[in-house]
Amino acid sequence: MHHSPRHIRPDTVTAVATGRLGAVLERIEKETAALGEWGSPADYIPLLAGADPRRFGMAVAEPDGTVYGVGDWRTPFSAQSITKVFALALVLSLEGERIWQGVGREPSGNPFNSLVQLEYENGIPRNPFINAGALVVTDRLQTLTGDAAGRIRELLRAESGNPVIDFTPAVAASEAAHGARNAALAHFMASYSNIANPVPDLLAAYFRQCSIEASCADLALAAGFLARRGVRTDGSVLLTPSQAKQVNAIMLTCGTYDAAGDFAYRVGLPGKSGVGGGIIAVVPGVCTLCVWSPGLDRRGNSVAGVAALDRFTTLTGLSVF
Ligand code: GLN
């Protein structure tokens, strides 16, 4: 017996008009606050531990550069692992597939700073968004450009149109002071010849990269090339459409560490989190989002941030699925 499709509702994706996304954000801000679940800020460095977990900001950028937001959407915060997306995009744009010799593309199922898989897998990290994989990417960017962190800052400034985006030297210094685990990862991979630069130089570049401060508005705009099939704000090509699709795919499967399956289930978008409490997400062809709230869950993802993105895709119907 055949069922007629008369109960299928109109596609909510196309029903969302530009102006209405602003109203959706206001509703999400209220609903997220009402949940009253904020998690706890990252405590591995004092500068992040002091953040107020009730702070919340969210921005949406459209492919034409229109951006709007709610709450603390213009407040700079520590971008941390969100910068890993931009590092990967730069390396792919400079030399394409070569990076996959040193890093895989599989979800790790392990915490972002885990060491355990590396020995079994001969010093080749699972993916570019766990710390070990990001160290390989930054190492390659350092070799290719001589200034990995500077290139990432430059890309963020250009794509957001905000020329004051910068490193936070005190955060970078604090990361270095508490960097034993990242140093262990880097040295271990160097023992497999999977790191080319001197480990201290690589760690300095990585900690500078992680210390970049930017706002939800900045990061939603800066990620726009991922919604525009690789095209930058000035119309030039950063990534091919295929590479942009690949970066989005890796964000979906690996962007929130060992919670990537749950994030895909709840949010249904490519996303990348950082321990500063930010998360960027991409609706290819439609918009990019960034949400920030410093309280984290035990896997290092912003509690209110994931909840807000969950509500966004539920309310708008926007998703890659
Ligand atoms: N700087 C942090 C670290 O390397 C970044 C980790 C993260 O944001 N998940 O430990």
Coordinates of C-alpha atoms and ligand atoms in Angstrom, one line a residue:
M1 CA 0.0 0.0 0.0
H2 CA 1.3 3.5 -0.8
H3 CA 1.0 6.4 1.5
S4 CA 0.4 9.8 0.0
P5 CA 2.8 12.4 1.1
R6 CA 0.0 14.9 2.1
H7 CA 1.1 15.1 5.7
I8 CA 4.6 16.3 4.8
R9 CA 5.0 19.9 5.8
P10 CA 6.7 22.6 3.7
D11 CA 10.4 22.7 3.9
T12 CA 11.4 24.9 6.8
V13 CA 14.9 25.5 5.5
T14 CA 13.7 27.6 2.6
A15 CA 10.9 29.1 4.7
V16 CA 13.4 31.0 7.0
A17 CA 13.8 34.5 5.7
T18 CA 16.8 36.6 6.6
G19 CA 15.1 38.9 9.1
R20 CA 13.5 36.0 10.9
L21 CA 16.9 34.6 12.0
G22 CA 17.3 37.6 14.3
A23 CA 14.1 36.8 16.1
V24 CA 15.1 33.2 16.4
L25 CA 18.3 34.2 18.1
E26 CA 16.5 36.3 20.7
R27 CA 14.3 33.4 21.5
I28 CA 17.3 31.1 21.8
E29 CA 19.0 33.5 24.1
K30 CA 16.0 33.5 26.5
E31 CA 15.5 29.7 26.3
T32 CA 19.1 29.0 26.9
A33 CA 19.2 31.3 29.9
A34 CA 16.0 29.6 31.3
L35 CA 17.7 26.2 31.1
G36 CA 20.1 27.4 33.8
E37 CA 22.8 24.9 32.8
W38 CA 26.1 26.5 32.3
G39 CA 28.9 24.0 33.0
S40 CA 32.3 25.2 34.4
P41 CA 35.0 27.2 32.6
A42 CA 38.2 25.4 31.6
D43 CA 40.4 25.4 34.6
Y44 CA 43.8 24.4 33.2
I45 CA 44.9 28.0 33.0
P46 CA 43.8 30.7 35.5
L47 CA 43.0 33.2 32.7
L48 CA 40.2 31.0 31.4
A49 CA 39.1 29.7 34.8
G50 CA 38.0 33.2 35.9
A51 CA 35.4 33.5 33.2
D52 CA 31.7 34.0 34.2
P53 CA 29.9 30.9 32.9
R54 CA 26.6 32.8 32.5
R55 CA 28.0 35.0 29.7
F56 CA 26.4 34.1 26.4
G57 CA 26.7 35.5 22.9
M58 CA 25.5 34.2 19.5
A59 CA 26.0 35.5 16.0
V60 CA 24.8 34.5 12.5
A61 CA 26.6 35.6 9.4
E62 CA 25.1 35.3 6.0
P63 CA 27.3 34.5 2.9
D64 CA 27.0 38.2 1.8
G65 CA 28.7 39.3 5.1
T66 CA 25.5 40.5 6.9
V67 CA 25.9 39.6 10.5
Y68 CA 23.7 39.9 13.5
G69 CA 23.6 38.6 17.0
V70 CA 22.4 38.6 20.6
G71 CA 24.0 38.9 24.0
D72 CA 27.8 39.1 24.2
W73 CA 28.2 38.6 20.4
R74 CA 30.7 41.4 20.1
T75 CA 32.8 40.4 23.1
P76 CA 36.2 38.9 22.3
F77 CA 36.9 35.6 23.9
S78 CA 39.8 33.0 23.6
A79 CA 39.2 31.2 20.3
Q80 CA 41.5 28.3 21.3
S81 CA 40.7 25.2 19.2
I82 CA 38.4 27.0 16.8
T83 CA 41.6 28.3 15.2
K84 CA 42.4 24.7 14.2
V85 CA 39.8 25.0 11.4
F86 CA 41.6 28.1 10.0
A87 CA 45.0 26.4 10.2
L88 CA 43.8 23.4 8.3
A89 CA 42.1 25.6 5.6
L90 CA 45.4 27.5 5.1
V91 CA 47.5 24.3 4.8
L92 CA 45.0 22.7 2.4
S93 CA 45.0 25.9 0.3
L94 CA 48.8 26.0 0.2
E95 CA 49.5 22.3 -0.6
G96 CA 46.4 20.3 -0.9
E97 CA 46.4 16.6 0.0
R98 CA 49.9 16.4 1.3
I99 CA 48.8 17.1 4.9
W100 CA 47.0 13.7 5.0
Q101 CA 50.4 11.9 5.1
G102 CA 50.8 13.1 8.6
V103 CA 47.3 13.2 10.0
G104 CA 44.2 11.1 9.6
R105 CA 40.5 12.0 9.1
E106 CA 38.8 9.7 11.6
P107 CA 37.0 10.6 14.8
S108 CA 39.1 9.8 17.7
G109 CA 36.5 8.9 20.4
N110 CA 39.1 10.2 22.8
P111 CA 39.6 13.5 24.6
F112 CA 41.2 16.4 22.7
N113 CA 44.5 16.1 24.5
S114 CA 44.7 12.3 24.6
L115 CA 48.0 10.4 24.1
V116 CA 46.8 6.8 24.0
Q117 CA 46.1 6.3 20.3
L118 CA 49.3 7.8 19.1
E119 CA 51.6 4.9 19.9
Y120 CA 49.3 2.3 18.4
E121 CA 49.0 4.4 15.3
N122 CA 52.7 5.1 14.8
G123 CA 52.6 8.8 15.6
I124 CA 49.9 9.7 13.1
P125 CA 47.1 11.4 14.9
R126 CA 43.5 10.5 14.1
N127 CA 42.4 13.9 12.8
P128 CA 43.4 17.6 12.6
F129 CA 41.1 18.8 15.3
I130 CA 42.4 16.9 18.3
N131 CA 45.5 18.6 19.7
A132 CA 48.0 16.0 18.3
G133 CA 46.6 16.5 14.8
A134 CA 46.4 20.3 15.1
L135 CA 50.1 20.2 16.1
V136 CA 50.9 18.4 12.9
V137 CA 48.9 21.0 10.9
T138 CA 50.5 23.9 12.6
D139 CA 54.0 22.3 12.1
R140 CA 53.3 22.1 8.4
L141 CA 51.9 25.7 8.2
Q142 CA 55.0 26.9 10.1
T143 CA 57.3 25.1 7.5
L144 CA 55.3 26.5 4.6
T145 CA 55.0 30.1 5.8
G146 CA 57.5 30.6 8.6
D147 CA 54.8 32.2 10.7
A148 CA 51.8 29.8 11.3
A149 CA 50.1 31.8 14.0
G150 CA 50.6 35.1 12.1
R151 CA 49.0 33.6 9.0
I152 CA 46.0 32.4 11.0
R153 CA 45.6 35.9 12.6
E154 CA 45.9 37.5 9.1
L155 CA 43.1 35.2 7.7
L156 CA 40.8 35.9 10.7
R157 CA 41.4 39.7 10.4
A158 CA 40.8 39.7 6.6
E159 CA 37.7 37.5 6.7
S160 CA 36.0 39.2 9.7
G161 CA 37.0 42.7 8.6
N162 CA 38.3 43.3 12.1
P163 CA 41.9 44.5 12.0
V164 CA 42.4 44.4 15.8
I165 CA 42.0 40.6 16.2
D166 CA 45.1 39.6 18.0
F167 CA 47.0 37.1 20.2
T168 CA 46.7 37.4 24.0
P169 CA 50.4 37.0 25.1
A170 CA 49.4 36.3 28.7
V171 CA 47.2 33.4 27.6
A172 CA 49.9 32.0 25.3
A173 CA 52.4 32.2 28.2
S174 CA 50.0 30.5 30.6
E175 CA 49.4 27.7 28.0
A176 CA 53.2 27.3 27.8
A177 CA 53.5 27.2 31.6
H178 CA 50.9 24.4 31.7
G179 CA 51.9 22.8 28.4
A180 CA 53.4 19.5 29.5
R181 CA 50.8 17.4 27.7
N182 CA 51.0 19.3 24.4
A183 CA 54.8 19.1 24.7
A184 CA 54.5 15.4 25.3
L185 CA 52.3 15.0 22.2
A186 CA 54.7 17.0 20.0
H187 CA 57.9 15.2 21.2
F188 CA 56.2 11.9 20.8
M189 CA 55.3 12.6 17.2
A190 CA 58.7 14.0 16.6
S191 CA 60.1 10.6 17.6
Y192 CA 58.1 9.2 14.6
S193 CA 59.5 12.1 12.4
N194 CA 56.0 13.5 12.1
I195 CA 57.1 16.9 13.3
A196 CA 59.6 18.9 11.2
N197 CA 60.2 22.0 13.3
P198 CA 62.0 22.1 16.6
V199 CA 59.4 21.2 19.2
P200 CA 59.8 24.4 21.3
D201 CA 59.2 26.5 18.1
L202 CA 56.2 24.5 17.2
L203 CA 54.7 24.8 20.7
A204 CA 55.2 28.6 20.7
A205 CA 53.4 28.9 17.4
Y206 CA 50.6 26.6 18.6
F207 CA 50.1 28.5 21.9
R208 CA 50.0 31.8 20.0
Q209 CA 47.4 30.4 17.6
C210 CA 45.3 29.2 20.5
S211 CA 45.5 32.5 22.3
I212 CA 43.8 34.5 19.6
E213 CA 40.9 36.5 20.9
A214 CA 37.9 37.1 18.6
S215 CA 34.1 37.7 19.1
C216 CA 31.2 35.6 17.9
A217 CA 30.7 38.2 15.1
D218 CA 34.3 37.9 14.1
L219 CA 34.4 34.2 14.0
A220 CA 31.0 33.7 12.3
L221 CA 32.2 36.1 9.5
A222 CA 35.6 34.5 9.3
A223 CA 34.2 31.0 8.8
G224 CA 32.0 32.4 5.9
F225 CA 34.2 30.7 3.3
L226 CA 33.0 27.4 4.5
A227 CA 29.4 28.4 3.7
R228 CA 30.5 29.9 0.3
R229 CA 32.2 26.8 -1.1
G230 CA 35.7 28.1 -0.3
V231 CA 35.3 31.6 -1.5
R232 CA 36.8 34.4 0.6
T233 CA 35.0 37.7 1.3
D234 CA 37.0 39.5 -1.4
G235 CA 35.9 36.9 -4.0
S236 CA 39.2 35.1 -4.2
V237 CA 39.4 31.4 -3.7
L238 CA 40.8 30.0 -0.4
L239 CA 39.6 26.4 -0.9
T240 CA 38.1 24.6 -3.9
P241 CA 34.4 23.6 -3.4
S242 CA 35.6 20.1 -2.8
Q243 CA 38.1 21.2 -0.1
A244 CA 35.4 23.3 1.6
K245 CA 33.1 20.3 1.7
Q246 CA 36.0 18.2 3.1
V247 CA 36.7 20.7 5.9
N248 CA 33.0 20.7 6.8
A249 CA 32.9 16.9 6.8
I250 CA 35.8 16.8 9.2
M251 CA 34.2 19.4 11.5
L252 CA 31.0 17.3 11.6
T253 CA 32.8 14.1 12.4
C254 CA 35.7 15.4 14.6
G255 CA 35.0 19.0 15.6
T256 CA 33.8 18.4 19.1
Y257 CA 36.2 15.6 20.1
D258 CA 34.7 12.6 21.8
A259 CA 31.3 14.3 21.7
A260 CA 31.1 14.6 17.9
G261 CA 28.5 11.9 17.6
D262 CA 26.3 13.6 20.1
F263 CA 26.8 17.0 18.5
A264 CA 25.8 15.6 15.1
Y265 CA 22.7 14.1 16.7
R266 CA 21.7 17.2 18.5
V267 CA 22.8 19.9 16.2
G268 CA 23.3 18.3 12.8
L269 CA 25.9 20.8 11.5
P270 CA 29.6 20.9 11.0
G271 CA 31.0 22.5 14.1
K272 CA 34.2 23.3 16.0
S273 CA 34.5 24.0 19.6
G274 CA 37.3 25.5 21.8
V275 CA 37.9 25.4 25.5
G276 CA 37.3 29.1 25.7
G277 CA 33.6 28.2 25.3
G278 CA 33.2 29.2 21.6
I279 CA 31.7 27.0 18.9
I280 CA 31.5 27.8 15.2
A281 CA 29.0 26.0 13.0
V282 CA 28.3 26.0 9.3
V283 CA 25.1 25.7 7.3
P284 CA 26.6 25.3 3.8
G285 CA 25.2 27.8 1.4
V286 CA 23.0 29.5 4.0
C287 CA 25.0 30.9 7.0
T288 CA 27.7 30.5 9.6
L289 CA 27.2 30.7 13.3
C290 CA 29.3 31.3 16.3
V291 CA 28.1 30.9 19.9
W292 CA 30.1 31.6 23.1
S293 CA 29.5 30.7 26.7
P294 CA 32.5 29.8 28.8
G295 CA 31.0 27.0 30.9
L296 CA 32.1 23.6 29.5
D297 CA 30.8 20.0 29.8
R298 CA 33.3 17.2 30.7
R299 CA 34.3 16.8 27.1
G300 CA 35.3 20.4 26.7
N301 CA 32.3 21.8 24.8
S302 CA 30.3 24.8 25.8
V303 CA 27.1 23.6 27.6
A304 CA 25.0 26.6 26.7
G305 CA 26.7 26.8 23.3
V306 CA 25.6 23.3 22.3
A307 CA 22.2 23.8 23.7
A308 CA 21.8 27.1 21.7
L309 CA 22.9 25.4 18.4
D310 CA 20.6 22.5 19.2
R311 CA 17.7 25.0 19.5
F312 CA 18.8 26.9 16.4
T313 CA 18.6 23.9 14.1
T314 CA 15.4 22.6 15.7
L315 CA 13.6 26.0 15.4
T316 CA 14.8 26.8 11.9
G317 CA 15.0 23.3 10.4
L318 CA 18.4 24.3 9.1
S319 CA 20.7 21.3 9.0
V320 CA 22.8 19.3 6.6
F321 CA 20.4 16.4 7.2
Ligands
GLN1 N1 45.0 25.5 24.1 C1 44.2 24.3 24.3 C2 45.1 23.1 24.4 O1 45.9 22.9 23.6 C3 43.2 24.2 23.2 C4 42.4 23.0 23.4 C5 40.9 23.2 23.1 O2 40.5 24.3 22.8 N2 40.2 22.1 23.1 O3 45.0 22.4 25.4

